[in-house]
Amino acid sequence: MAYTIAHPTTFILLGDRAWMSESEYTMKFWNDDVKTIYDPCPYGWRVPTKGNIDGISELPDTGLTDGAYNSTPYHGFGNPEAGYYRTSTQSAYPNAWSFCNDGRNLMDWETDTGYAIRPVKE
């Protein structure tokens, strides 16, 4: 975690489909119950939970970067084909719930994907 804070623009992949270890993952740096100091959103805003984003029908296209594709754009940021957004709701390691506006909507997806964040007001 210390390395990720010191290198915020570096795409980090620690192994098979994760950017942090399983023990770090269980610490819930982005928490559904309360905003933590690791939440990247500005004061008064936070990363949405699965419940906050469930039912949203459309968000702007953003693209993503996926570690499975060697950290190269996949549905790339420069030429997006869909909107991909991370939530703070974790599932089984190394996945978390995300939203995609390409018809899949909420999905349980690996944490090595570089998704956008659509902050919600606290």
mmCIF file of C-alpha atoms in Angstrom:
data_model
loop_
_atom_site.group_PDB
_atom_site.id
_atom_site.type_symbol
_atom_site.label_atom_id
_atom_site.label_comp_id
_atom_site.label_asym_id
_atom_site.label_seq_id
_atom_site.Cartn_x
_atom_site.Cartn_y
_atom_site.Cartn_z
ATOM 1 C CA MET A 1 0.000 0.000 0.000
ATOM 2 C CA ALA A 2 2.812 2.419 0.817
ATOM 3 C CA TYR A 3 4.242 1.961 -2.685
ATOM 4 C CA THR A 4 0.881 2.702 -4.332
ATOM 5 C CA ILE A 5 0.534 5.927 -2.339
ATOM 6 C CA ALA A 6 4.053 7.018 -3.274
ATOM 7 C CA HIS A 7 3.454 6.193 -6.983
ATOM 8 C CA PRO A 8 -0.157 7.223 -7.745
ATOM 9 C CA THR A 9 0.262 7.235 -11.541
ATOM 10 C CA THR A 10 1.911 3.803 -11.766
ATOM 11 C CA PHE A 11 -0.231 0.870 -12.914
ATOM 12 C CA ILE A 12 0.514 -1.860 -10.353
ATOM 13 C CA LEU A 13 -0.042 -5.577 -10.805
ATOM 14 C CA LEU A 14 1.238 -7.925 -8.093
ATOM 15 C CA GLY A 15 0.275 -11.235 -9.563
ATOM 16 C CA ASP A 16 -2.676 -12.940 -11.083
ATOM 17 C CA ARG A 17 -5.385 -10.292 -11.427
ATOM 18 C CA ALA A 18 -4.697 -8.192 -8.323
ATOM 19 C CA TRP A 19 -2.905 -4.971 -7.403
ATOM 20 C CA MET A 20 -2.588 -5.771 -3.699
ATOM 21 C CA SER A 21 -2.031 -8.856 -1.602
ATOM 22 C CA GLU A 22 -4.937 -10.844 -0.182
ATOM 23 C CA SER A 23 -4.099 -9.702 3.365
ATOM 24 C CA GLU A 24 -4.190 -6.048 2.233
ATOM 25 C CA TYR A 25 -7.433 -6.680 0.360
ATOM 26 C CA THR A 26 -9.160 -7.803 3.555
ATOM 27 C CA MET A 27 -8.240 -4.474 5.189
ATOM 28 C CA LYS A 28 -10.849 -2.750 2.964
ATOM 29 C CA PHE A 29 -9.037 0.448 2.082
ATOM 30 C CA TRP A 30 -12.215 1.586 0.312
ATOM 31 C CA ASN A 31 -15.003 0.798 2.724
ATOM 32 C CA ASP A 32 -18.754 0.635 2.125
ATOM 33 C CA ASP A 33 -19.559 1.864 5.644
ATOM 34 C CA VAL A 34 -17.303 4.885 6.053
ATOM 35 C CA LYS A 35 -14.957 6.999 3.938
ATOM 36 C CA THR A 36 -11.338 6.076 4.635
ATOM 37 C CA ILE A 37 -8.185 8.117 4.129
ATOM 38 C CA TYR A 38 -7.461 5.911 1.089
ATOM 39 C CA ASP A 39 -10.635 6.948 -0.738
ATOM 40 C CA PRO A 40 -9.405 9.030 -3.729
ATOM 41 C CA CYS A 41 -12.481 11.275 -3.839
ATOM 42 C CA PRO A 42 -12.435 14.856 -2.548
ATOM 43 C CA TYR A 43 -13.817 15.890 0.833
ATOM 44 C CA GLY A 44 -17.599 15.405 1.001
ATOM 45 C CA TRP A 45 -17.538 12.738 -1.701
ATOM 46 C CA ARG A 46 -16.628 9.039 -1.709
ATOM 47 C CA VAL A 47 -16.279 5.996 -3.951
ATOM 48 C CA PRO A 48 -19.821 4.655 -4.424
ATOM 49 C CA THR A 49 -20.956 1.335 -3.014
ATOM 50 C CA LYS A 50 -22.541 -1.363 -5.139
ATOM 51 C CA GLY A 51 -25.911 -0.203 -3.815
ATOM 52 C CA ASN A 52 -25.232 3.422 -4.787
ATOM 53 C CA ILE A 53 -24.519 2.584 -8.418
ATOM 54 C CA ASP A 54 -27.027 -0.265 -8.887
ATOM 55 C CA GLY A 55 -29.882 0.876 -11.076
ATOM 56 C CA ILE A 56 -27.974 3.628 -12.876
ATOM 57 C CA SER A 57 -28.804 3.196 -16.520
ATOM 58 C CA GLU A 58 -26.065 5.234 -18.153
ATOM 59 C CA LEU A 59 -22.789 6.945 -17.396
ATOM 60 C CA PRO A 60 -20.319 8.428 -19.900
ATOM 61 C CA ASP A 61 -17.945 6.106 -21.771
ATOM 62 C CA THR A 62 -14.552 5.975 -20.055
ATOM 63 C CA GLY A 63 -12.698 2.896 -21.291
ATOM 64 C CA LEU A 64 -10.376 0.963 -19.001
ATOM 65 C CA THR A 65 -6.882 -0.412 -18.609
ATOM 66 C CA ASP A 66 -6.735 -4.116 -17.814
ATOM 67 C CA GLY A 67 -3.702 -5.884 -16.319
ATOM 68 C CA ALA A 68 -4.697 -9.034 -18.166
ATOM 69 C CA TYR A 69 -3.764 -7.202 -21.331
ATOM 70 C CA ASN A 70 -0.293 -6.182 -20.104
ATOM 71 C CA SER A 71 -1.452 -2.780 -18.830
ATOM 72 C CA THR A 72 -2.356 -1.571 -22.300
ATOM 73 C CA PRO A 73 -5.685 0.086 -23.030
ATOM 74 C CA TYR A 74 -8.493 -2.398 -23.508
ATOM 75 C CA HIS A 75 -11.606 -0.537 -24.564
ATOM 76 C CA GLY A 76 -8.946 2.155 -24.177
ATOM 77 C CA PHE A 77 -9.211 5.466 -22.390
ATOM 78 C CA GLY A 78 -8.418 7.368 -25.592
ATOM 79 C CA ASN A 79 -11.028 5.519 -27.639
ATOM 80 C CA PRO A 80 -13.601 4.213 -25.172
ATOM 81 C CA GLU A 81 -16.319 1.800 -26.190
ATOM 82 C CA ALA A 82 -18.102 1.677 -22.833
ATOM 83 C CA GLY A 83 -18.122 3.241 -19.382
ATOM 84 C CA TYR A 84 -16.402 1.263 -16.627
ATOM 85 C CA TYR A 85 -16.676 2.414 -13.001
ATOM 86 C CA ARG A 86 -15.339 0.909 -9.762
ATOM 87 C CA THR A 87 -17.351 0.653 -6.567
ATOM 88 C CA SER A 88 -16.052 0.289 -3.018
ATOM 89 C CA THR A 89 -17.884 -3.029 -2.570
ATOM 90 C CA GLN A 90 -15.482 -5.953 -2.457
ATOM 91 C CA SER A 91 -16.259 -9.570 -3.234
ATOM 92 C CA ALA A 92 -14.042 -12.656 -3.157
ATOM 93 C CA TYR A 93 -10.348 -11.765 -3.573
ATOM 94 C CA PRO A 94 -9.224 -10.278 -5.932
ATOM 95 C CA ASN A 95 -12.584 -8.986 -7.221
ATOM 96 C CA ALA A 96 -14.769 -5.978 -6.537
ATOM 97 C CA TRP A 97 -18.124 -4.885 -7.917
ATOM 98 C CA SER A 98 -18.043 -2.553 -10.890
ATOM 99 C CA PHE A 99 -20.503 -0.931 -13.262
ATOM 100 C CA CYS A 100 -20.317 -1.149 -17.036
ATOM 101 C CA ASN A 101 -22.704 0.739 -19.305
ATOM 102 C CA ASP A 102 -22.312 -1.702 -22.212
ATOM 103 C CA GLY A 103 -25.312 -3.781 -21.147
ATOM 104 C CA ARG A 104 -23.631 -5.829 -18.402
ATOM 105 C CA ASN A 105 -24.299 -3.218 -15.713
ATOM 106 C CA LEU A 106 -23.074 -4.454 -12.303
ATOM 107 C CA MET A 107 -20.375 -7.090 -12.561
ATOM 108 C CA ASP A 108 -17.958 -8.837 -10.225
ATOM 109 C CA TRP A 109 -14.603 -7.927 -11.784
ATOM 110 C CA GLU A 110 -10.898 -8.246 -10.986
ATOM 111 C CA THR A 111 -9.174 -5.375 -9.166
ATOM 112 C CA ASP A 112 -6.351 -5.159 -11.705
ATOM 113 C CA THR A 113 -8.575 -3.178 -14.035
ATOM 114 C CA GLY A 114 -8.069 0.562 -14.162
ATOM 115 C CA TYR A 115 -11.648 1.828 -13.942
ATOM 116 C CA ALA A 116 -12.973 5.343 -13.538
ATOM 117 C CA ILE A 117 -14.600 6.457 -10.307
ATOM 118 C CA ARG A 118 -17.921 8.306 -10.272
ATOM 119 C CA PRO A 119 -17.931 9.892 -6.791
ATOM 120 C CA VAL A 120 -21.140 10.132 -4.780
ATOM 121 C CA LYS A 121 -21.909 12.786 -2.183
ATOM 122 C CA GLU A 122 -21.470 11.604 1.409
#
